[in-house]
Coordinates of C-alpha atoms and ligand atoms in Angstrom, one line a residue:
M164 CA -32.6 9.1 -5.0
L165 CA -29.5 10.9 -3.4
Y166 CA -29.3 14.9 -3.2
P167 CA -25.8 16.8 -3.5
P168 CA -25.2 18.8 0.1
A169 CA -24.9 22.0 -0.4
Y170 CA -21.1 22.2 0.9
F171 CA -18.8 19.6 0.3
T172 CA -14.9 19.8 0.7
F173 CA -13.1 16.1 0.1
F174 CA -9.5 15.8 -0.5
I175 CA -7.7 12.6 -0.8
L176 CA -3.7 13.4 -1.1
S177 CA -2.3 12.4 -4.6
I178 CA 0.1 9.5 -4.6
S179 CA 2.9 8.1 -6.1
W180 CA 3.0 5.5 -9.2
T181 CA 5.4 3.9 -11.3
A182 CA 8.2 1.2 -11.8
S183 CA 9.6 -1.4 -10.6
A184 CA 9.8 -4.0 -7.9
P185 CA 11.6 -6.8 -7.1
E186 CA 9.3 -8.3 -3.9
T187 CA 7.6 -12.0 -5.0
V188 CA 4.9 -12.1 -2.3
T189 CA 2.1 -15.0 -1.8
G190 CA -0.7 -13.6 -0.4
A191 CA -2.5 -14.8 3.1
K192 CA -3.4 -18.1 3.8
V193 CA -3.4 -20.1 0.4
R194 CA -6.3 -22.7 0.0
Y195 CA -6.5 -24.5 -3.4
H196 CA -9.3 -25.5 -5.4
H197 CA -7.1 -27.0 -7.8
H198 CA -4.1 -29.0 -7.9
Q199 CA -1.5 -27.3 -7.8
N200 CA 0.1 -28.3 -10.9
A201 CA -2.7 -27.4 -12.7
P202 CA -2.1 -25.4 -15.8
N203 CA -5.0 -23.4 -15.7
L204 CA -5.1 -22.3 -12.1
P205 CA -8.0 -19.6 -11.0
K206 CA -5.1 -16.3 -12.8
L207 CA -6.8 -12.9 -11.2
F208 CA -5.8 -9.9 -13.2
V209 CA -6.1 -6.9 -11.4
F210 CA -6.6 -3.2 -12.9
G211 CA -6.6 0.2 -10.8
D212 CA -5.1 2.1 -7.9
S213 CA -2.9 2.2 -4.1
Y214 CA -5.6 -0.1 -3.1
A215 CA -4.7 -2.6 -5.0
D216 CA -1.6 -1.8 -6.0
T217 CA 1.3 -4.5 -5.0
G218 CA 4.4 -3.4 -6.2
N219 CA 4.1 -1.1 -9.6
S220 CA 5.0 2.4 -8.1
P221 CA 7.6 4.1 -8.8
K222 CA 10.6 2.7 -6.7
S223 CA 12.3 6.2 -6.4
T224 CA 9.2 8.6 -5.6
A225 CA 6.2 6.0 -4.0
I226 CA 5.9 6.3 -0.4
S227 CA 5.1 2.6 -0.6
W228 CA 8.2 1.9 -1.3
K229 CA 9.5 3.7 1.8
K230 CA 9.7 2.5 5.8
P231 CA 7.9 1.6 7.9
Y232 CA 5.4 1.2 4.6
G233 CA 5.8 -3.3 5.0
V234 CA 6.6 -3.7 8.6
S235 CA 4.0 -6.1 9.1
F236 CA 4.4 -8.3 5.4
P237 CA 6.8 -9.2 3.8
G238 CA 9.2 -7.7 6.7
K239 CA 10.4 -4.3 4.2
P240 CA 8.6 -2.2 1.9
S241 CA 7.4 -3.6 -1.2
G242 CA 5.5 -1.3 -3.1
R243 CA 1.9 -1.8 -1.1
F244 CA 0.1 1.5 0.8
S245 CA 0.0 -0.6 4.0
D246 CA 1.8 -2.1 6.5
G247 CA 1.5 -5.8 5.2
R248 CA -1.4 -7.1 3.0
V249 CA -3.6 -5.0 0.7
L250 CA -7.2 -6.1 -1.0
T251 CA -5.1 -7.8 -3.9
D252 CA -3.5 -10.6 -1.7
Y253 CA -6.6 -11.2 -0.2
I254 CA -8.6 -12.2 -3.0
A255 CA -5.8 -14.0 -4.6
S256 CA -6.1 -15.9 -1.3
F257 CA -9.7 -16.4 -1.9
L258 CA -9.4 -17.6 -4.9
G259 CA -6.7 -19.9 -4.1
T260 CA -3.2 -18.4 -6.0
S261 CA -0.6 -16.5 -4.9
S262 CA -0.9 -13.1 -5.7
P263 CA -0.2 -11.9 -9.3
I264 CA 3.4 -10.4 -9.8
P265 CA 3.2 -6.7 -10.5
F266 CA 3.5 -5.7 -14.5
N267 CA 6.5 -3.3 -13.6
E268 CA 8.5 -6.4 -11.4
W269 CA 7.5 -8.9 -14.3
L270 CA 9.0 -6.5 -17.1
G271 CA 12.3 -6.9 -15.5
L272 CA 12.4 -10.6 -15.4
G273 CA 10.3 -11.3 -18.6
E274 CA 9.5 -15.0 -17.9
K275 CA 6.9 -16.4 -19.0
S276 CA 6.3 -19.1 -15.9
A277 CA 6.2 -16.2 -13.3
L278 CA 2.8 -15.1 -15.2
E279 CA 0.6 -18.4 -13.8
N280 CA -1.2 -16.4 -11.9
G281 CA -2.3 -13.5 -13.2
L282 CA -0.4 -10.4 -13.1
N283 CA -1.4 -6.5 -11.6
F284 CA -1.3 -3.6 -13.2
A285 CA -2.9 -1.1 -10.3
E286 CA -1.3 1.3 -9.8
G287 CA -1.2 4.0 -6.7
G288 CA -2.3 7.4 -7.6
T289 CA -4.5 6.5 -10.7
G290 CA -7.8 6.6 -11.9
V291 CA -10.2 5.8 -14.5
F292 CA -9.7 8.8 -15.9
T293 CA -6.0 10.7 -16.4
T294 CA -5.5 11.7 -12.7
L295 CA -3.1 14.5 -11.1
A296 CA -0.9 11.3 -10.4
N297 CA 1.3 10.1 -13.3
G298 CA 0.1 7.0 -13.6
P299 CA -1.2 5.0 -16.6
N300 CA -4.8 5.0 -16.6
M301 CA -7.4 2.3 -16.5
T302 CA -7.6 2.7 -20.8
T303 CA -3.4 2.4 -20.9
Q304 CA -3.7 -0.5 -18.0
I305 CA -5.8 -2.3 -19.9
N306 CA -4.6 -1.6 -23.3
V307 CA -0.7 -3.4 -21.9
F308 CA -3.0 -6.7 -21.3
Q309 CA -5.0 -6.6 -24.2
Q310 CA -1.7 -6.6 -26.3
L311 CA -0.4 -9.3 -23.9
V312 CA -3.5 -11.5 -24.4
Q313 CA -4.0 -11.1 -28.4
E314 CA -0.3 -9.7 -29.8
E315 CA 1.9 -11.7 -27.1
E316 CA -0.4 -14.8 -26.8
V317 CA 1.0 -14.8 -22.9
Y318 CA -2.5 -16.3 -22.2
S319 CA -4.5 -18.8 -24.5
P320 CA -8.6 -18.8 -24.3
E321 CA -8.2 -22.5 -22.6
N322 CA -5.7 -20.0 -19.6
M323 CA -7.7 -18.0 -18.9
S324 CA -10.5 -20.1 -18.6
S325 CA -10.9 -19.7 -15.1
S326 CA -9.7 -16.1 -14.4
V327 CA -11.1 -13.1 -12.7
A328 CA -10.3 -9.5 -12.3
L329 CA -10.4 -7.5 -9.8
V330 CA -10.7 -3.6 -11.0
S331 CA -10.5 -1.6 -8.1
V332 CA -11.4 2.3 -7.9
A333 CA -10.6 4.1 -4.9
G334 CA -11.4 7.9 -5.5
N335 CA -8.3 9.2 -7.0
D336 CA -10.6 10.5 -10.3
Y337 CA -12.6 12.5 -7.9
A338 CA -9.5 13.5 -5.7
A339 CA -8.4 15.2 -9.5
Y340 CA -12.0 16.2 -10.0
F341 CA -11.6 18.5 -7.0
G342 CA -8.4 19.3 -8.0
K343 CA -9.2 21.1 -10.7
N344 CA -12.1 23.5 -9.1
G345 CA -14.8 20.5 -9.8
T346 CA -17.9 22.0 -7.6
N347 CA -19.8 19.8 -5.5
E348 CA -23.2 20.6 -7.5
E349 CA -21.5 19.2 -10.8
S350 CA -20.2 16.2 -9.4
P351 CA -23.1 13.6 -10.7
V352 CA -22.4 14.9 -13.6
F353 CA -18.3 13.9 -12.8
T354 CA -19.4 10.7 -11.3
K355 CA -21.8 9.8 -14.5
S356 CA -19.0 10.2 -16.9
I357 CA -16.9 7.8 -15.1
M358 CA -19.1 5.5 -15.1
S359 CA -19.2 5.6 -18.8
Q360 CA -16.2 4.8 -18.6
L361 CA -15.7 2.4 -16.1
V362 CA -18.3 0.3 -18.3
L363 CA -16.4 0.4 -21.6
D364 CA -13.6 -0.6 -19.5
L365 CA -15.0 -3.9 -17.6
Q366 CA -16.5 -4.5 -20.9
R367 CA -13.1 -4.7 -22.6
I368 CA -11.4 -7.1 -20.0
H369 CA -14.0 -9.4 -20.3
G370 CA -14.3 -9.4 -23.8
L371 CA -10.7 -10.4 -23.3
G372 CA -11.5 -13.5 -22.0
V373 CA -11.6 -12.8 -18.5
R374 CA -14.6 -15.0 -16.7
R375 CA -15.2 -13.1 -13.6
V376 CA -15.1 -9.0 -13.2
G377 CA -14.9 -8.1 -9.3
V378 CA -15.1 -3.7 -8.9
T379 CA -15.1 -2.4 -5.9
A380 CA -18.0 0.0 -4.8
M381 CA -16.2 3.2 -3.0
H382 CA -15.5 3.2 0.5
P383 CA -16.8 5.4 2.9
L384 CA -14.6 8.5 1.6
G385 CA -16.0 10.5 5.0
C386 CA -14.3 8.3 7.1
L387 CA -10.6 8.5 6.1
P388 CA -8.5 10.1 8.1
I389 CA -7.6 12.6 5.7
T390 CA -10.9 13.9 5.6
T391 CA -11.4 13.5 9.3
A392 CA -8.5 15.1 10.8
S393 CA -10.1 18.1 10.8
I394 CA -12.0 17.0 13.3
S395 CA -9.6 14.7 15.3
H396 CA -10.9 11.5 13.2
K397 CA -14.2 11.8 15.9
N398 CA -16.7 11.6 13.4
C399 CA -17.2 10.2 9.4
S400 CA -18.2 13.1 7.5
E401 CA -22.1 12.8 5.8
N402 CA -21.1 14.7 2.8
G403 CA -17.9 12.9 2.2
N404 CA -19.6 9.5 2.6
W405 CA -22.6 10.9 0.3
L406 CA -20.4 11.3 -2.9
A407 CA -19.8 7.3 -2.4
K408 CA -23.1 6.3 -1.8
F409 CA -24.0 8.1 -4.7
H410 CA -21.0 6.7 -7.1
N411 CA -22.2 3.3 -6.2
Q412 CA -25.9 4.0 -6.5
M413 CA -25.0 4.4 -10.2
L414 CA -22.4 1.3 -9.9
Q415 CA -24.9 -0.4 -8.8
E416 CA -27.2 -0.1 -12.0
N417 CA -24.9 0.1 -14.5
I418 CA -23.9 -3.6 -13.5
E419 CA -26.9 -4.5 -13.3
N420 CA -27.1 -3.1 -17.2
L421 CA -23.9 -5.0 -17.7
N422 CA -24.7 -8.8 -16.2
N423 CA -28.5 -8.3 -18.2
E424 CA -26.8 -7.8 -20.9
A425 CA -23.7 -10.2 -20.9
G426 CA -27.2 -13.0 -20.0
A427 CA -24.5 -13.9 -17.3
P428 CA -23.5 -12.9 -13.8
V429 CA -20.3 -11.8 -15.3
F430 CA -19.9 -8.7 -13.1
V431 CA -20.0 -9.2 -9.5
I432 CA -19.6 -5.8 -7.1
L433 CA -17.1 -5.8 -4.4
D434 CA -19.0 -3.9 -1.8
L435 CA -16.2 -2.2 0.4
Y436 CA -18.3 0.7 1.2
S437 CA -20.7 -1.6 3.9
A438 CA -17.2 -3.5 4.5
F439 CA -15.7 -1.0 5.8
M440 CA -18.4 0.5 7.5
S441 CA -19.0 -3.3 9.3
A442 CA -15.4 -3.7 10.0
L443 CA -15.3 0.0 11.5
N444 CA -18.3 -1.3 13.2
L445 CA -19.3 2.6 12.4
Q446 CA -23.5 3.1 12.7
N447 CA -24.5 5.9 11.9
N448 CA -21.1 7.3 10.8
H449 CA -20.7 7.3 15.1
P450 CA -17.8 5.2 16.2
G451 CA -19.3 2.2 18.5
N452 CA -17.3 -0.6 20.1
S453 CA -15.0 -1.6 17.2
T454 CA -11.7 -4.1 18.1
F455 CA -10.0 -1.4 16.6
E456 CA -9.1 0.9 19.3
D457 CA -9.6 4.9 18.2
Q458 CA -11.1 3.4 14.8
L459 CA -10.6 6.7 12.3
S460 CA -6.7 7.4 13.3
P461 CA -4.3 6.0 11.2
C462 CA -1.7 4.5 12.7
C463 CA 1.7 6.2 11.0
V464 CA 2.0 9.5 11.6
G465 CA 4.1 12.2 10.5
T466 CA 5.8 14.1 13.6
E467 CA 5.2 17.3 12.2
R468 CA 3.1 19.3 10.0
G469 CA 4.4 18.7 7.0
Y470 CA 5.3 15.2 7.5
T471 CA 3.4 12.5 6.7
C472 CA 3.9 8.9 7.1
G473 CA 7.1 8.0 5.6
S474 CA 8.4 11.3 6.2
V475 CA 12.5 11.7 6.2
N476 CA 14.4 14.9 6.9
G477 CA 16.5 16.6 5.4
V478 CA 19.4 14.7 7.6
G479 CA 17.8 11.5 7.6
I480 CA 16.1 11.6 10.6
E481 CA 12.6 9.9 10.2
K482 CA 10.1 11.8 10.8
Y483 CA 6.6 9.8 11.5
I484 CA 5.4 8.1 14.1
V485 CA 3.4 4.4 14.4
C486 CA 1.0 3.0 16.4
E487 CA 2.6 0.1 18.5
D488 CA 0.1 -2.7 18.0
L489 CA 0.1 -2.1 14.5
K490 CA -3.9 -2.9 15.2
Q491 CA -5.7 0.8 14.0
F492 CA -7.5 -0.1 11.3
F493 CA -5.8 2.6 9.0
W494 CA -2.6 2.3 8.7
D495 CA -2.4 6.0 6.4
D496 CA -4.2 9.1 6.3
I497 CA -6.1 7.3 3.0
H498 CA -4.8 3.4 3.1
P499 CA -6.1 0.7 5.5
S500 CA -3.5 -1.4 7.5
Q501 CA -3.3 -5.2 6.8
Q502 CA -5.6 -5.7 10.4
G503 CA -7.9 -3.3 8.6
W504 CA -8.0 -5.3 5.1
E505 CA -8.2 -8.8 6.4
A506 CA -11.7 -6.8 8.5
V507 CA -12.8 -6.0 5.3
Y508 CA -12.1 -9.9 3.6
S509 CA -14.4 -11.0 5.8
A510 CA -16.9 -9.0 5.6
L511 CA -16.2 -9.3 1.9
K512 CA -16.4 -13.1 1.9
P513 CA -19.8 -13.8 1.6
S514 CA -20.0 -12.3 -2.0
L515 CA -16.9 -13.4 -2.9
Q516 CA -18.2 -16.7 -3.9
S517 CA -19.8 -15.1 -7.1
L518 CA -16.3 -14.9 -8.5
L519 CA -16.0 -18.3 -8.9
N520 CA -19.7 -19.2 -9.6
Ligands
NAG761 C1 -0.9 -22.0 -20.9 O1 -1.7 -23.5 -20.8 C2 -0.5 -24.1 -20.7 C3 -0.7 -25.6 -21.3 O2 -2.1 -25.7 -20.6 C4 0.3 -24.2 -19.6 O3 1.5 -25.1 -20.0 C5 1.0 -22.5 -20.0 O4 1.8 -22.9 -18.3 C6 -0.5 -21.9 -19.2 N1 0.1 -20.6 -19.2 C7 0.1 -20.0 -18.2 C8 0.5 -18.7 -18.3 O5 -0.1 -20.1 -17.2
NAG762 C1 -5.6 7.3 -20.1 O1 -4.7 8.1 -21.2 C2 -4.2 7.9 -22.3 C3 -2.7 8.2 -22.4 O2 -2.2 9.0 -21.7 C4 -4.9 9.5 -23.0 O3 -4.7 9.4 -23.8 C5 -6.3 8.8 -22.5 O4 -6.9 9.9 -22.9 C6 -6.8 8.8 -21.3 N1 -8.0 7.7 -21.0 C7 -9.0 8.5 -20.2 C8 -10.0 7.6 -20.6 O5 -8.5 9.6 -19.6
NAG763 C1 -9.2 27.5 -9.4 O1 -9.7 28.3 -8.9 C2 -8.9 29.4 -8.5 C3 -9.5 30.2 -7.8 O2 -10.8 30.1 -8.1 C4 -8.3 29.7 -9.6 O3 -7.2 30.7 -9.1 C5 -7.3 28.2 -10.3 O4 -6.8 29.4 -11.3 C6 -8.4 27.6 -11.1 N1 -7.6 26.1 -11.3 C7 -8.3 25.9 -11.9 C8 -7.2 24.3 -12.3 O5 -8.5 26.2 -13.2
NAG764 C1 -20.6 12.9 14.9 O1 -22.0 12.9 13.1 C2 -23.0 12.6 13.8 C3 -23.9 12.6 12.6 O2 -23.4 12.3 11.1 C4 -23.4 14.7 14.2 O3 -24.7 14.0 15.3 C5 -22.2 14.4 15.7 O4 -23.1 15.3 16.2 C6 -21.5 14.5 15.0 N1 -20.2 14.3 16.1 C7 -19.6 15.2 16.4 C8 -18.4 15.3 17.7 O5 -19.1 15.6 15.6
NAG765 C1 -22.1 -3.0 21.5 O1 -20.9 -4.6 21.7 C2 -22.5 -5.3 22.2 C3 -22.1 -6.7 22.4 O2 -21.5 -7.2 21.1 C4 -23.9 -5.1 21.6 O3 -24.9 -5.5 21.5 C5 -23.8 -3.5 21.3 O4 -25.1 -3.1 20.1 C6 -22.7 -2.6 20.2 N1 -22.6 -1.5 20.3 C7 -22.7 -0.9 19.1 C8 -22.9 0.5 19.1 O5 -21.7 -1.2 18.5

């Protein structure tokens, strides 16, 4: 059993949210399990936040649409909160499809043929509940999906027969909770309320015909650069990681119950906690000998107080610097780099097979 720490400070920057995206992007190495022209390729439906967003956040305000985001892939900002590919792109590649189109991009096209890889509803800053951000909470994201399936009949049951959902829950609910004066003592109660809502959300997604539903376990929040800044990124915060571990323990219990009820292994946990730790090669929160240099520091940072990665001052001067080889695990204060996600993907890969079984 885990107990809340006596004191615990934890902040997540609220990132920005909603709107359109013009890039069509393909995943990393595409591996086809089926013939390319088969009508019912595995489709990927994505719900959640910035760890999975590939272009739903608003172009006018989201940092993900500003330079130097996207510098490694696709070479310019694409609405991804990274220098390149994010979790969604790697999961799509594992399934042998291209990364699904962001819903807000599809709204501008309206082409049914653009939907054959699935759809991405994830938007930066959002949570299971409404957060400090303006984007659609998970209920609203699923409502839109439900309307497309049930009312507009965009996907037939046959189309959905080998579909997979990726549900990313990366902590914005907690940021909102602490931002509204939530306390450490009460946080387990809040975790339980997240779980109650998440269970309903996962059941709805499966109920709409999605065959396998992968949901992320909480990554080590105490290792995020935003959490470790006060100690110069030398160490993870045990208190921060405690919350993630408690969340994951609750998630594990709830997913077991859901699978027992379903009578099949429909719901799959994507263990980002272990995957981040293994990618960072952290042992007992101590930086070990990982392939990433200075592995708890972000690659892209503001040059002065008040500026962050992507900041430009009033006269158009860039107020950020980017690490030389783009090889840091973390891209900015909150998000892994493409190299980071690739290492996380390597660690996750053995468990991803359950999405296809
Ligand atoms: C759904 O299946 C039909 C018939 O197999 C196919 O023609 C269509 O392209 C599929 N739709 C999508 C969105 O994949
Ligand atoms: C999600 O957002 C909608 C629209 O703002 C709101 O009515 C609903 O209560 C929210 N649901 C949850 C679970 O927070
Ligand atoms: C949070 O607490 C501070 C100090 O106690 C108070 O000034 C503020 O109004 C509170 N905010 C909310 C949203 O309750
Ligand atoms: C790093 O964390 C470990 C355990 O979490 C602790 O024992 C150690 O003192 C910390 N080191 C620094 C430099 O904060
Ligand atoms: C560092 O790497 C060496 C060789 O790969 C390994 O034996 C050792 O256990 C590693 N140490 C840590 C702290 O990861």
